[in-house]
XYZ file of C-alpha atoms in Angstrom:
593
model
C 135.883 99.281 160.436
C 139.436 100.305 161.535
C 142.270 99.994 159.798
C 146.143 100.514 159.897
C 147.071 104.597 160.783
C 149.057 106.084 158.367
C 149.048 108.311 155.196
C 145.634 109.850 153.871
C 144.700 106.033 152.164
C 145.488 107.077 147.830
C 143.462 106.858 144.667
C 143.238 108.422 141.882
C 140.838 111.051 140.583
C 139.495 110.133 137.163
C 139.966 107.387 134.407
C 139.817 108.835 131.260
C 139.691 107.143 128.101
C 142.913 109.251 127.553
C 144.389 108.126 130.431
C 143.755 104.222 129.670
C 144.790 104.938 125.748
C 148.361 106.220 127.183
C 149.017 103.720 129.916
C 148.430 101.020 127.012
C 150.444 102.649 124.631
C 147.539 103.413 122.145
C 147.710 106.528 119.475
C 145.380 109.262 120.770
C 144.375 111.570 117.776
C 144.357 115.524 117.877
C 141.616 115.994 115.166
C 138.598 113.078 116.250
C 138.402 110.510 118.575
C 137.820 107.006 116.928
C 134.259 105.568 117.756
C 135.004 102.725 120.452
C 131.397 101.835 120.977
C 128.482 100.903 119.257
C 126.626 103.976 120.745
C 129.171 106.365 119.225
C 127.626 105.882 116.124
C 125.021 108.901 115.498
C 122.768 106.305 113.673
C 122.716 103.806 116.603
C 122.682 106.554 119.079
C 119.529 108.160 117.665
C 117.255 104.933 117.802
C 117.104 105.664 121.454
C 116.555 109.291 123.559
C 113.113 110.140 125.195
C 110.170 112.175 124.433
C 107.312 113.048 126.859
C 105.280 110.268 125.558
C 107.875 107.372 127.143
C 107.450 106.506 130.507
C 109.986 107.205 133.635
C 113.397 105.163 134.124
C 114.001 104.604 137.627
C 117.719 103.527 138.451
C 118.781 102.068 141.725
C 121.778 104.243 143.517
C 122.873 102.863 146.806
C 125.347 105.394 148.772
C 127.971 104.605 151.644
C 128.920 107.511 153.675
C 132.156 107.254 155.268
C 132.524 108.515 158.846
C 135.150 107.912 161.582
C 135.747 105.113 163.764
C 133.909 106.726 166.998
C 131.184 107.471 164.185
C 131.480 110.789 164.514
C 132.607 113.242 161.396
C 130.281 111.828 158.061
C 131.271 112.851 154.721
C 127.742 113.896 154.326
C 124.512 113.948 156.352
C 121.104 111.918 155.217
C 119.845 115.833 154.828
C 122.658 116.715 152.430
C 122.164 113.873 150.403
C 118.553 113.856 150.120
C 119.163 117.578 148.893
C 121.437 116.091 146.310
C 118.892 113.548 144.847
C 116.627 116.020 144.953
C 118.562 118.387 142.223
C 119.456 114.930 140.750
C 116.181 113.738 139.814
C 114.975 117.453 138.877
C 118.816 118.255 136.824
C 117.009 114.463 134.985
C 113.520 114.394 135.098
C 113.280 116.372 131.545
C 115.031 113.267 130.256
C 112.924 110.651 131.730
C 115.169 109.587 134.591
C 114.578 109.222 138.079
C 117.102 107.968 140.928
C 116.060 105.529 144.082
C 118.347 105.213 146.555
C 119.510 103.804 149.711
C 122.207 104.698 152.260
C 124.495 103.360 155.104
C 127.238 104.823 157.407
C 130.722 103.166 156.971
C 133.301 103.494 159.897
C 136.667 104.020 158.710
C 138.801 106.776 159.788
C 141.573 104.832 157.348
C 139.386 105.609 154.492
C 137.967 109.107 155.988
C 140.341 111.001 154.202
C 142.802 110.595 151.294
C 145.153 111.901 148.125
C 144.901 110.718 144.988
C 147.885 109.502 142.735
C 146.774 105.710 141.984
C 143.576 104.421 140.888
C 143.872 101.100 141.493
C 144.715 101.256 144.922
C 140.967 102.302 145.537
C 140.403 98.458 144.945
C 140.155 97.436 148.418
C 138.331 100.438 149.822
C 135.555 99.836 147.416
C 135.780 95.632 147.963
C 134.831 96.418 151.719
C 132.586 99.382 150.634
C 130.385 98.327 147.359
C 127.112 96.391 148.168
C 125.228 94.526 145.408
C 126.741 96.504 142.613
C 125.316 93.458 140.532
C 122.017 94.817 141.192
C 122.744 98.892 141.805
C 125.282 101.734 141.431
C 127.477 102.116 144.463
C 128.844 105.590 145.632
C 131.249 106.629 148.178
C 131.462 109.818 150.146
C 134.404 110.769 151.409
C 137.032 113.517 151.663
C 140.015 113.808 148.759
C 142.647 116.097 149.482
C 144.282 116.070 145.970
C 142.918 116.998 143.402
C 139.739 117.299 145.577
C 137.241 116.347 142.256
C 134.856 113.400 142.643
C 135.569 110.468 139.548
C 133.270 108.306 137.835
C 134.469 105.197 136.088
C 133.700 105.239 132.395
C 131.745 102.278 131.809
C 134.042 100.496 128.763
C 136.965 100.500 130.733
C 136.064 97.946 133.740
C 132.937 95.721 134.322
C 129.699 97.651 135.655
C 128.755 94.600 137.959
C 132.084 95.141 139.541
C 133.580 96.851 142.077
C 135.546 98.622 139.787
C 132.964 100.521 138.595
C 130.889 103.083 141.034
C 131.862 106.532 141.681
C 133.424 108.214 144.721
C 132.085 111.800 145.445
C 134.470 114.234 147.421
C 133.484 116.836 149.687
C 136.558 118.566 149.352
C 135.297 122.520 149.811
C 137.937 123.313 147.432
C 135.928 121.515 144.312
C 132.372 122.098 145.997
C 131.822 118.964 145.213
C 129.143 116.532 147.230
C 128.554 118.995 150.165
C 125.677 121.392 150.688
C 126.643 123.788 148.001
C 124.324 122.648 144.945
C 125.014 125.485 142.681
C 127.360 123.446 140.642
C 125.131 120.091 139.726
C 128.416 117.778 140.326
C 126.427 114.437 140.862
C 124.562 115.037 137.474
C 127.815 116.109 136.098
C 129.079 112.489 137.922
C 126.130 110.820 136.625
C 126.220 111.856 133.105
C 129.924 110.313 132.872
C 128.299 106.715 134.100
C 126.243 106.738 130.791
C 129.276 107.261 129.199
C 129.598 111.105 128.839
C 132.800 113.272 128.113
C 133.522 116.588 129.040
C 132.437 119.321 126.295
C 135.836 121.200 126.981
C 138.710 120.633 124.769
C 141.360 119.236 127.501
C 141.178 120.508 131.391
C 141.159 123.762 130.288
C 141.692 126.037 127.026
C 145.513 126.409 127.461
C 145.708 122.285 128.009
C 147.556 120.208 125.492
C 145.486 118.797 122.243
C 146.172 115.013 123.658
C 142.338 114.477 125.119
C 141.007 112.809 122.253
C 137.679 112.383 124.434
C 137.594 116.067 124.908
C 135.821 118.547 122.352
C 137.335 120.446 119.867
C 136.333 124.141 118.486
C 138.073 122.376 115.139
C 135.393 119.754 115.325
C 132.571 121.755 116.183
C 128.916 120.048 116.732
C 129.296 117.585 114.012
C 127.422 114.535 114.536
C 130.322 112.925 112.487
C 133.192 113.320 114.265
C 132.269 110.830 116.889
C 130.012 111.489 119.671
C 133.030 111.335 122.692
C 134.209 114.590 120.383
C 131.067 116.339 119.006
C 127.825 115.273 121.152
C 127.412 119.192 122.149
C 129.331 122.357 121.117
C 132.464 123.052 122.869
C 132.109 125.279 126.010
C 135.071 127.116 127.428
C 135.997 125.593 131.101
C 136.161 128.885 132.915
C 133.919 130.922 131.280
C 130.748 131.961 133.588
C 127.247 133.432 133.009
C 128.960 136.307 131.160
C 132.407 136.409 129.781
C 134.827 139.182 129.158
C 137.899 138.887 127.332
C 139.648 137.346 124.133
C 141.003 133.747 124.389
C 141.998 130.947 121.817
C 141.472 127.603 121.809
C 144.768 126.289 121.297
C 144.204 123.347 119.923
C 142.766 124.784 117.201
C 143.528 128.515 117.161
C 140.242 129.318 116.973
C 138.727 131.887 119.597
C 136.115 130.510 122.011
C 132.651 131.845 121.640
C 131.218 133.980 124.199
C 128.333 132.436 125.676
C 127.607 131.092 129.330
C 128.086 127.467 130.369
C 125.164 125.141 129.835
C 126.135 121.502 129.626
C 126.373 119.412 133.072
C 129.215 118.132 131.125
C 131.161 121.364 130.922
C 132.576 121.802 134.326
C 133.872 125.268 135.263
C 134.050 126.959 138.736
C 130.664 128.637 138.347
C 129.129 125.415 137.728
C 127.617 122.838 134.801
C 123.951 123.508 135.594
C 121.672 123.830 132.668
C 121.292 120.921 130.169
C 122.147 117.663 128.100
C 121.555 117.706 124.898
C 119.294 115.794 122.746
C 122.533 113.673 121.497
C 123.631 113.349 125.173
C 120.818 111.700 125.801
C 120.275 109.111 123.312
C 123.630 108.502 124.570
C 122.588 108.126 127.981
C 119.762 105.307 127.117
C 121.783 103.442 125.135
C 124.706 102.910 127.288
C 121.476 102.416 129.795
C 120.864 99.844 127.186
C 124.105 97.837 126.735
C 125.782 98.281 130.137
C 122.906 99.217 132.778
C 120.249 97.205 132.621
C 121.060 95.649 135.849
C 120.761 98.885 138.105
C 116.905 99.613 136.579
C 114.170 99.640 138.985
C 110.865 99.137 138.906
C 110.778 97.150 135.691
C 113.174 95.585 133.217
C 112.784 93.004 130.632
C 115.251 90.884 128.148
C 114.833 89.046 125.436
C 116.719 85.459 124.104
C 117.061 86.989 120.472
C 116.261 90.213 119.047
C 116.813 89.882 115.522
C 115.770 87.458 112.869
C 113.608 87.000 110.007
C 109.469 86.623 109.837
C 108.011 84.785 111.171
C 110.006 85.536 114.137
C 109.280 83.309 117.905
C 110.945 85.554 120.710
C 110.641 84.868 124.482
C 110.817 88.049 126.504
C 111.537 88.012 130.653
C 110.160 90.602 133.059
C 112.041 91.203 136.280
C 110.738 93.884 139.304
C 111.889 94.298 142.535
C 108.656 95.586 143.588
C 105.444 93.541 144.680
C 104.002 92.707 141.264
C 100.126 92.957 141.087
C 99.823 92.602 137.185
C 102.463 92.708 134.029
C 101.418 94.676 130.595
C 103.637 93.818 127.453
C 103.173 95.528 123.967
C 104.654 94.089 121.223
C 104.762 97.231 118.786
C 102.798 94.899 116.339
C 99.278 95.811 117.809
C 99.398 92.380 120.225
C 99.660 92.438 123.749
C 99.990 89.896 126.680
C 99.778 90.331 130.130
C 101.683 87.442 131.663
C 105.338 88.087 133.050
C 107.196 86.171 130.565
C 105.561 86.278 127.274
C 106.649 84.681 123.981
C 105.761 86.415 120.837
C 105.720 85.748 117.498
C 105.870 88.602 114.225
C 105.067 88.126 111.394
C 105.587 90.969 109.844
C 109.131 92.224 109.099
C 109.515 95.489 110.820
C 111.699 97.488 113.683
C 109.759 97.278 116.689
C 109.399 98.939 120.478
C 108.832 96.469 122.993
C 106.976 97.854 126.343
C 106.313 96.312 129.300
C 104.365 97.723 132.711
C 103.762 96.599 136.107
C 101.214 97.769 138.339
C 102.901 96.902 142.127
C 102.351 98.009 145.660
C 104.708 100.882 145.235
C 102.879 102.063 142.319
C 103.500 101.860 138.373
C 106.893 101.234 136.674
C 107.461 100.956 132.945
C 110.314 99.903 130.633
C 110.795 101.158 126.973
C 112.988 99.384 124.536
C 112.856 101.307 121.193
C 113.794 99.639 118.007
C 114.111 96.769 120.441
C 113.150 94.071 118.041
C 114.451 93.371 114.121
C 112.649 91.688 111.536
C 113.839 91.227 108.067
C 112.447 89.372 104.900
C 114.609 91.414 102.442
C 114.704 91.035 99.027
C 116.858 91.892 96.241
C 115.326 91.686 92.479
C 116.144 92.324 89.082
C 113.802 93.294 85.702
C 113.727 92.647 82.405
C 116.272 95.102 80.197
C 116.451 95.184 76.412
C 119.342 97.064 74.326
C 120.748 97.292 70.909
C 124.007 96.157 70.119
C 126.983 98.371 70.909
C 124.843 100.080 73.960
C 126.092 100.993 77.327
C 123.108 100.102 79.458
C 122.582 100.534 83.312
C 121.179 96.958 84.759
C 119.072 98.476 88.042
C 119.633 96.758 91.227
C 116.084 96.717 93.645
C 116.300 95.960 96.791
C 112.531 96.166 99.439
C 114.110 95.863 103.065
C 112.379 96.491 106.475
C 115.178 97.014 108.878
C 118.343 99.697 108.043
C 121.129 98.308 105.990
C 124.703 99.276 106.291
C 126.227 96.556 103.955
C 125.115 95.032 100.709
C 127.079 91.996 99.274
C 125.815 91.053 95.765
C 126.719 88.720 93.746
C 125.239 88.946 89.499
C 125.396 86.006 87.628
C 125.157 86.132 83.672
C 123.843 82.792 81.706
C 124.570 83.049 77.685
C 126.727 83.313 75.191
C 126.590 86.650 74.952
C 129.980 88.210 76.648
C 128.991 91.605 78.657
C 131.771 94.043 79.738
C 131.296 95.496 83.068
C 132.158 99.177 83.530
C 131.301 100.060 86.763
C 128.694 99.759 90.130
C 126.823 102.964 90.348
C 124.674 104.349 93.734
C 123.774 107.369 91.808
C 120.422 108.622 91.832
C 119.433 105.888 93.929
C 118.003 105.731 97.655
C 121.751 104.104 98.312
C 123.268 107.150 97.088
C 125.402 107.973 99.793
C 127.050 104.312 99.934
C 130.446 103.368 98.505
C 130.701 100.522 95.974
C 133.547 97.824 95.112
C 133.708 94.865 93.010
C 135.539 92.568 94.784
C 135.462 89.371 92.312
C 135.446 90.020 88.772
C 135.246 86.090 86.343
C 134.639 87.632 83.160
C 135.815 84.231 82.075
C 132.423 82.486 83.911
C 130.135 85.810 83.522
C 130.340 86.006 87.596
C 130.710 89.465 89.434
C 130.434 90.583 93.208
C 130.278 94.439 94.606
C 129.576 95.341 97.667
C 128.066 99.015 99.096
C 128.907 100.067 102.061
C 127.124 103.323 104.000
C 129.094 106.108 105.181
C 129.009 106.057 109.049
C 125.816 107.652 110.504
C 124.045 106.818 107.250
C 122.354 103.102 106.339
C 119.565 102.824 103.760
C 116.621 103.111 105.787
C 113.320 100.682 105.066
C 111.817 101.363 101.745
C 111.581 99.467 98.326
C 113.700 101.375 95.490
C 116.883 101.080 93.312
C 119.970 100.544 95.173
C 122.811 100.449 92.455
C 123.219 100.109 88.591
C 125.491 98.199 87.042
C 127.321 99.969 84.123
C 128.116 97.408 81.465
C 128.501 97.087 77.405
C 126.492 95.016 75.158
C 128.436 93.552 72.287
C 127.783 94.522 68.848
C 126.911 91.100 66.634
C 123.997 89.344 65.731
C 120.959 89.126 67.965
C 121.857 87.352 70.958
C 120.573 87.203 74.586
C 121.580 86.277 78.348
C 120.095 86.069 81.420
C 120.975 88.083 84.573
C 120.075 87.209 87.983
C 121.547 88.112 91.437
C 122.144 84.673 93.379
C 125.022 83.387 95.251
C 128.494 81.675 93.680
C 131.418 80.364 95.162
C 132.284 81.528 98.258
C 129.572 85.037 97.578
C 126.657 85.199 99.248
C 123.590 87.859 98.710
C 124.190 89.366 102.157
C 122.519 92.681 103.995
C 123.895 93.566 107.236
C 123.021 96.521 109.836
C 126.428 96.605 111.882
C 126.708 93.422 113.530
C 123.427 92.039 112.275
C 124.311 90.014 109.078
C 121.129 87.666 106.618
C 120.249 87.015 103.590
C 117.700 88.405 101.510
C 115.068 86.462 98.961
C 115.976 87.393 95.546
C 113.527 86.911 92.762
C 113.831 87.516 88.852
C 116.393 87.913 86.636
C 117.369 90.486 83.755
C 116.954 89.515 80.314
C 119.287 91.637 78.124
C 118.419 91.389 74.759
C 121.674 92.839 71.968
C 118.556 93.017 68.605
C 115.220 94.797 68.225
C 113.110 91.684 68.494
C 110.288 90.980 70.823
C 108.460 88.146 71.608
C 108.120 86.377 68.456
C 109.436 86.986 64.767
C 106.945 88.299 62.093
C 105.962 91.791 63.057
C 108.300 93.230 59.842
C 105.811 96.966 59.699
C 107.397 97.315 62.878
C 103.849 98.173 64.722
C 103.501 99.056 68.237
C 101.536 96.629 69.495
C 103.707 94.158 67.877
C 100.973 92.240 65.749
C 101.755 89.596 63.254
C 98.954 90.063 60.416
C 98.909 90.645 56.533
C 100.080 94.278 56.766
C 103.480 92.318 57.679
C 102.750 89.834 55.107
C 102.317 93.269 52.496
C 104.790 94.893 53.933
C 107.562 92.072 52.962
C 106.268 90.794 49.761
C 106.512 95.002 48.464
C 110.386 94.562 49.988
C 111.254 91.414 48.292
C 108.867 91.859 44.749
C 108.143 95.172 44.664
C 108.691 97.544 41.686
C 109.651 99.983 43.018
C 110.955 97.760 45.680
C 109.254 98.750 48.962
C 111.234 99.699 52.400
C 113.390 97.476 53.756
C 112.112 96.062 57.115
C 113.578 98.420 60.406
C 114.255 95.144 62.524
C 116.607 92.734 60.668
C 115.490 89.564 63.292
C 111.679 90.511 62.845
C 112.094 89.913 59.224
C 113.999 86.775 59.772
C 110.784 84.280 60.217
C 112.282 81.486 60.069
C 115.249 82.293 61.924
C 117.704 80.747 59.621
C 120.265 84.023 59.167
C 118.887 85.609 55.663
C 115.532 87.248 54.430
C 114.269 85.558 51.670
C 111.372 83.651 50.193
C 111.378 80.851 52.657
C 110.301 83.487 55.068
C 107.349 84.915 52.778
C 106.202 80.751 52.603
C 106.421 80.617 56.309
C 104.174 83.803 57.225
C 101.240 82.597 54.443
C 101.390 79.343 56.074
C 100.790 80.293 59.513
C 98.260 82.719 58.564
C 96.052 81.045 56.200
C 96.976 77.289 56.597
C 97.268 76.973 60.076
C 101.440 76.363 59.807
C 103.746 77.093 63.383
C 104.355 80.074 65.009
C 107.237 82.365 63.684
C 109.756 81.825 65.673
C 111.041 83.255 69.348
C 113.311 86.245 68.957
C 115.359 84.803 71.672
């Protein structure tokens, strides 16, 4: 292709999240950088990463080298870049990736060379340049004069099946970049930033300005915490080597840099970023594979129509290979297996599963791991039986059995009596929600309602288990024996919700408290005050020595016991009504409640 002579055809280096937060006018914090995507989130991040038992990723790069218009002059040879994917796939094999790639000559002599000052004047070199970025990653080579650093487009700025995604690779000598110097790992370093990587330096370099809120921080340290665009790895210092001599200060923080060599492809420094990700990184890494990357996976992918509900749960999963198919594999997670291409499953058991599928083809084997791909629920929330005294401060336990995480708990307590309760307080202490914040957000004392929510801390949900989430803190009147049910159970506008981030149901909820303000149980009658609560002629004894005797006997330790017949006093009427149930067959004493 030949187009218009002129000045070296412009575009610029690098979009930074940095970059895109000050040409919209957005605050950039010095301390952390706010979590912008779902795989930010340590919690999220973590349900992905590899070990050596998952299979291989394959990802589909497809490269256009630009050349001149006589075709003479590539930006690379086919020998250069197969040396390239070859430190690519080893700088990812330990993380279970593996590149495939393809290649083509473009003729532009327009395009050959160029500076760098606008980025989105690159948007008609890579309209003519990008092929099937629907279906794989595109990457130019070519020569940049200024600054002479390859870019990758972060994938949350532009759309990855676009042609404003890709990345452009220089072979400026200056930077060392995509030529046949591999001592400094660029492409992995390019690579890395497609899954959504940021540099582990603190700014371009330790004298920069604190205003890269993408950058790390010595301030912030490796805190899982602080967001994982700040705190994925330890800061590195950009031009410190294999060995370092010399004080130096980070200035954002005023801290001094550590002395230890470079080992993050992320770090970039003029000896190179040639050692590692780590183990955050690469959760990372598959889940932005997850949300944003699916498209470019070869071999084997699959999808599903829904990935969360409750059990029983019906979901229809599709298989897609570019390779000659011979057979499909699927495991469910769930002990079932099918080996048609586009299975539908159903589970019946609430769970978090990891959904596999496998192909055996004519180019060989190709799997696809989706962990915690699937989400089952059939939550519930309960409450027990209580009794108290009058006057007491009691804790009413919350229980809650759920099979997924939780991140949000609306509940919603109902009281039923005449009894009037003052609530204190919503408690997580001691419990397996200890960690969560509570709020009542609707307090009726008027119609005995009351809603509180927890919420987790970010990074930190109540994992699947059965257990005590909460107590609520209330206090029981002092009167006469009284009692009121307590149940958790929608009112209003308040649902019983659980939610794990944007994943929002509604658990079962069975039983209900039954706070007693007396020392009765069950029914009246047992005036000894025995422990196994009998009604027999020691009671009958027992009274007639209170009422009659001389001297008169103890008075009974439960008031409501005593009262038989449950009309407010203790008197004879009460002695009548015991000798008639027990020797002539009368009615029951009556119910304490």
């Amino acid at each position: 292709m030949t187009e218009t002579s002129g000045e070296p055809y412009q575009c610029m280096q690098e979009v930074t999240i940095s970059d895109y937060a000050n040409a919209n006018g957005l605050e950039i914090s010095q301390v952390a950088c706010p979590n912008g995507h779902f795989c930010d989130e340590p919690n999220i991040r973590d349900l992905y990463g590899y070990d050596s038992t998952n299979s291989i990723t394959y990802i589909k790069l497809f490269f256009t080298i630009v050349r001149e218009d006589d075709s003479t002059n590539p930006a690379i040879t086919p020998q250069i870049l197969d040396q390239q994917m070859q430190q690519l796939n080893d700088d990812f094999l330990p993380y279970g990736i593996q590149y495939e790639y393809n290649w083509r000559y473009y003729e532009s002599s327009y395009f050959r060379v160029f500076s760098a000052p606008s980025y989105f004047s690159c948007d008609s070199m890579r309209q003519v340049m990008y092929v099937s970025p629907e279906t794989q990653y595109n990457v130019i080579a070519t020569h940049l004069i200024n600054p002479g650093n390859s870019w990758t487009t972060n994938p949350t700025l532009f759309d990855p099946m676009g042609y404003r995604s890709g990345s452009i690779m220089s072979t400026n000598p200056l930077g060392a970049q995509f030529t046949g110097d591999l001592s400094r790992h660029v492409f992995s370093h390019e690579l890395g930033h497609v899954f959504g990587l940021i540099h582990t330096y603190w700014g371009y370099n330790e004298l920069a300005s604190c205003i890269n809120m993408c950058a790390e921080n010595l301030a912030t340290g490796s805190s899982d915490f602080a967001g994982d665009r700040c705190s994925d790895t330890p800061p590195e210092r950009w031009w410190s080597g294999e060995t370092f001599a010399g004080a130096g200060l980070d200035s954002c923080s005023g801290l001094a840099w550590p002395i230890y060599p470079n080992k993050n492809h992320m770090n970039i420094s003029i000896y190179g970023a040639n050692k590692l990700f780590s183990p955050q990184q690469v959760s990372r890494i598959y889940c932005y594979m997850e949300d944003y990357w699916q498209h470019i996976i070869a071999g084997v992918r699959m999808s599903a129509d829904t990935t969360f509900g409750k059990a029983p749960f019906t979901v229809n999963f599709s298989g897609w290979s570019d390779k000659n198919v011979n057979s499909w594999f699927w495991d469910f997670g769930d002990g079932d297996t099918s080996v048609v291409q586009n299975p539908q499953h159903q589970f019946d058991t609430p769970g978090v599963y990891t959904i596999e599928t496998n192909i055996n083809s004519n180019e060989g084997e190709y799997t696809q791991i989706k962990n915690s791909y699937i989400l089952v629920h059939d939550d519930t929330v309960k409450t027990i039986e209580l009794t108290s005294s009058p006057g007491d401060t009691v804790l009413l336990p919350i229980s809650m059995t759920n099979f997924i995480p939780v991140t949000k708990m609306t509940i919603p307590v109902t009281f039923t009596g005449i009894m009037a309760l003052t609530v204190l307080d919503v408690s997580t202490e001691g419990t397996r929600a200890e960690t969560s914040t509570s709020t009542i957000v609707n307090y009726d004392s008027f119609n005995k309602r009351y809603t509180f929510i927890l919420e987790t801390p970010f990074g930190e949900p109540v994992n699947p288990d059965t257990g005590i989430v909460a107590y609520m803190k209330i206090i029981v009147p002092s009167g006469p024996p009284d009692s009121l049910s307590v149940s958790v159970s929608p009112y209003s506008s308040y649902d019983v919700l659980n939610e794990y981030y944007d994943n929002v149901y509604t658990p079962v909820t069975s039983g209900s408290y039954l706070i007693r303000s007396g020392c009765c149980e069950n029914i009246r009658g047992n005036i000894d005050g025995d422990a196994l609560d009998q009604v027999d002629i020691s009671d009958l004894v027992y009274y007639v020595d209170y009422s009659f005797g001389s001297p008169q006997g103890p008075a009974p330790s439960c008031y409501e016991e005593a009262d038989v017949d449950n009309n407010g006093s203790l008197d004879i009427a009460d002695i009548v009504y015991l000798v008639s149930y027990m020797f002539s067959g009368g009615p029951v004493p009556m119910s304490c409640f």
